[in-house]
Amino acid sequence: MHERPRHWHQWFLIMAAFAAIAILLVMPLALIFTEAFSQGWAMVQQNLTNPDMLGAIKLTLIVTLITVPVNLLFGILLAWCVTRYEFRGRKLLSTLIDIPFAMSPVVAGLCYLVVYGAQSVVGNWFSGMGVQLMFALPGMVMVTVFVTCPYVARVLIPLMESQGQHEEEAAIILGASGWQAFLYVTLPKIRWALLYGVVLTNARAVGEFGAVSVVSGLIRGQTLTLPLLVQMWNQDYNTVGAFTAAGLLAAMALVTLLLKTVLEWATQHSSDNATEQKTEQDTP
Amino acid sequence: MRVWISALLLAIAGAASAQQTLLNSSYDIARELFAAVNPKFQAHWQEMTGEDVTIQQSHSGSSKQARAILQGLKADVVTFNQVTDVNVLHDKGKLIPANWNTRLPNNSSPYYSTTAFLVRKGNPKNIQGWADLAKDDVSVVFPNPKTSGNGRYTYLAAWMATSDRLDGDEEKIRDYMAQFLANVAVFDSGGRAATVTFAEREIGDVLISFESEVNNIRKQYGSDDYDVVVPKTSVLAEFPVTVVDKVVDQKGTRKVATEYLNFLYSEDIQRLLAGFNYRVHNDTVVKETADQFPPVKLLEVADYFGSWAEAQKTHFASGGELDRLQAKARSLR
């Protein structure tokens, strides 16, 4: 499969790649933790228990806990529609899913502000009902859902497409309802990919800055998520605090990376199994 | 699933059932200031009425803050560092009356500041006033007037102080301004970035910013390394405050919001403000802190340019005075 490097220039390329990764990725990441701990453990603890920090952690968790299930359902629905049905506009739908990938999050935030802000019809109506959308939790959740909505679908679609729907058809012929077919046949086949999508969505939701910053209103302890807190404390000359918050985000990223690797392995493993089973069935 | 639903409900309920809550929308560098003011006001309000009040703070560039309020951020009071940004709330959204600045003493500006210099220890280039900034061997750092209110103050202060010195000879003022702009080492987009350029990257002989801010920077980066120079003539920088009428009437917070702003004029808070290196109006505090604030002749933007809006148009708009001076400055470099 892979060829072992033999010539010096092949080794050189590999060394260059490692050097680039060390300089571009590992060093800054290591620096975050060095900076965070630069004034001792007590300072880190003080920053971690600061009410602004606790508020930011809580808000980030709330936003993520709402975003992930919403996008999980949304992703499954989209993937199901695109891979199981043949209809006019299927290609279009599958392209539209990618809008959040293509669009800068700041632009997304501004769009939401224009559509749901106080100067719009929709925003006005909600504000008349006493519901504050923008510069409050609902707005922050809305933009985060928007920014992270393609991940689950994008992971599922290729997998479900390659798996085909023979097994579901068989289940239905054997008398299963559509829902049963999904629950007992499709779901077990896609569960690793699904988890992988969730991990990606989660990582993106926790780290989202641009869109959230536009609709946050930056109220301390109220509408400040962790990434916004990093920026605020940095501007506040609270460098250690900023790096502590950044360290927290980086730690989450590392955990995500670990989960991602495990899940990637599991996804591959399970699809290998599936193909093996398939070939076994096909050969006799 | 149940967990996040209840979390959501809790969050919504929490927002709805809150007691009296004030949101103070303020400028970037006022975080520590209001973190110190707010507990004092809460105690004051408790003593006055027996009620509790929660005060929330939002900080960002004041132009950005004004736009957020127009787009629905429910701020009860604004405490800004630019009069124009308060005016916008009337001009674009009719959220406050046109005469908002007559509702409180001193043009509704409970404290003020001026533009001053931060120089390297011992002031090796002997920078004392605006005229020194146009000397050949001086390198200057301040934020870009196109993007920063702070930078606009610096630009206008340089213009006005020179106009004052040269009795308004416009040709000579332009010569000075071109030389001054040619001495700019880096044009950062905001005050914070300019501070980093000067203090961390060690570029330039002098950093120009608000007097309050240069004192804070000196404290932050080490008083052993820097000195503060307040020029004899400079600009009056007001810090306007107002309640946002439309919001307080909707939320029923007019009384507490008004008292909050009045409270900024009380002797206790004026003393606190002086501690943050802002100049204040209270006579007792002014006497107490006399040696902290060197005397300075303060010039007003309205006297020299008509109004902020007009200064904006003739100087900072595309193809305006600043652009022409920049072109001239480039030929001098």
Coordinates of C-alpha atoms in Angstrom, one line a residue, chain B residues 70-186:
Chain B
L70 CA -30.2 49.8 17.5
Q71 CA -30.5 46.2 16.5
G72 CA -32.1 45.2 19.8
L73 CA -29.6 44.9 22.6
K74 CA -31.7 45.9 25.6
A75 CA -29.3 48.3 27.3
D76 CA -30.8 50.5 30.0
V77 CA -27.9 52.9 30.1
V78 CA -25.0 53.7 27.9
T79 CA -21.7 54.9 29.2
F80 CA -19.6 55.7 26.0
N81 CA -16.4 57.5 25.1
Q82 CA -17.8 59.2 22.0
V83 CA -20.6 61.7 21.8
T84 CA -21.3 60.7 18.2
D85 CA -22.1 57.2 19.2
V86 CA -24.7 58.4 21.6
N87 CA -26.2 60.7 19.0
V88 CA -26.7 57.7 16.7
L89 CA -29.2 56.3 19.1
H90 CA -31.4 59.4 18.4
D91 CA -30.6 59.9 14.8
K92 CA -31.0 56.3 13.6
G93 CA -33.5 54.8 16.1
K94 CA -35.2 57.6 18.1
L95 CA -34.4 55.6 21.2
I96 CA -33.4 58.8 23.1
P97 CA -34.5 62.5 22.7
A98 CA -32.3 64.9 20.7
N99 CA -31.5 66.9 23.9
W100 CA -30.2 63.9 25.8
N101 CA -27.0 65.7 26.7
T102 CA -28.8 68.4 28.6
R103 CA -30.4 66.0 31.1
L104 CA -27.4 65.6 33.3
P105 CA -24.7 68.2 34.4
N106 CA -21.5 68.9 32.3
N107 CA -23.1 67.8 28.9
S108 CA -24.1 64.5 30.5
S109 CA -20.4 63.7 30.9
P110 CA -19.7 62.7 34.5
Y111 CA -16.0 62.5 33.9
Y112 CA -13.6 63.5 31.1
S113 CA -10.1 63.0 29.9
T114 CA -7.6 64.3 27.4
T115 CA -5.1 63.0 25.0
A116 CA -1.6 62.5 26.5
F117 CA 1.7 60.9 25.7
L118 CA 3.5 57.8 26.9
V119 CA 7.3 58.0 26.4
R120 CA 10.2 55.7 27.2
K121 CA 11.8 56.2 30.6
G122 CA 13.6 59.5 31.0
N123 CA 12.0 60.8 27.9
P124 CA 15.1 60.5 25.7
K125 CA 13.7 62.4 22.8
N126 CA 12.5 65.2 25.2
I127 CA 8.9 65.2 24.0
Q128 CA 6.9 67.9 25.8
G129 CA 4.2 69.0 23.4
W130 CA 2.5 68.5 20.1
A131 CA 5.2 70.5 18.3
D132 CA 7.9 68.0 19.3
L133 CA 6.0 65.2 17.5
A134 CA 6.8 66.6 14.1
K135 CA 10.6 66.6 14.7
D136 CA 12.6 64.5 12.2
D137 CA 13.9 61.9 14.7
V138 CA 10.7 61.2 16.5
S139 CA 8.7 58.1 15.8
V140 CA 5.0 58.1 16.8
V141 CA 2.4 55.3 17.5
F142 CA -1.3 55.9 17.7
P143 CA -4.3 54.0 16.2
N144 CA -5.6 54.8 12.7
P145 CA -8.1 57.7 12.8
K146 CA -10.1 55.9 10.1
T147 CA -11.0 53.0 12.3
S148 CA -10.6 54.2 15.9
G149 CA -12.3 56.9 17.9
N150 CA -9.1 57.1 20.0
G151 CA -7.1 57.8 16.8
R152 CA -9.6 60.5 15.7
Y153 CA -9.1 62.3 19.1
T154 CA -5.3 62.2 18.6
Y155 CA -5.5 63.6 15.1
L156 CA -8.0 66.4 16.0
A157 CA -6.0 67.2 19.1
A158 CA -2.8 67.6 17.1
W159 CA -4.7 69.8 14.6
M160 CA -6.3 72.0 17.3
A161 CA -3.2 72.4 19.5
T162 CA -1.2 73.5 16.4
S163 CA -4.0 75.8 15.3
D164 CA -3.9 77.3 18.8
R165 CA -0.1 77.7 18.6
L166 CA 0.0 79.1 15.1
D167 CA -3.2 81.3 15.4
G168 CA -5.1 79.2 12.9
D169 CA -2.8 79.5 9.9
E170 CA -4.2 76.6 7.9
E171 CA -1.2 76.2 5.5
K172 CA 1.2 75.9 8.4
I173 CA -1.1 73.5 10.3
R174 CA -1.2 71.3 7.2
D175 CA 2.6 71.3 7.0
Y176 CA 2.8 70.3 10.6
M177 CA 0.2 67.6 10.2
A178 CA 1.9 66.1 7.2
Q179 CA 5.2 66.0 9.1
F180 CA 3.4 64.5 12.2
L181 CA 1.7 61.8 10.1
A182 CA 5.0 61.0 8.3
N183 CA 6.4 60.2 11.7
V184 CA 3.8 57.5 12.4
A185 CA 5.7 54.2 12.7
V186 CA 2.6 51.9 12.6

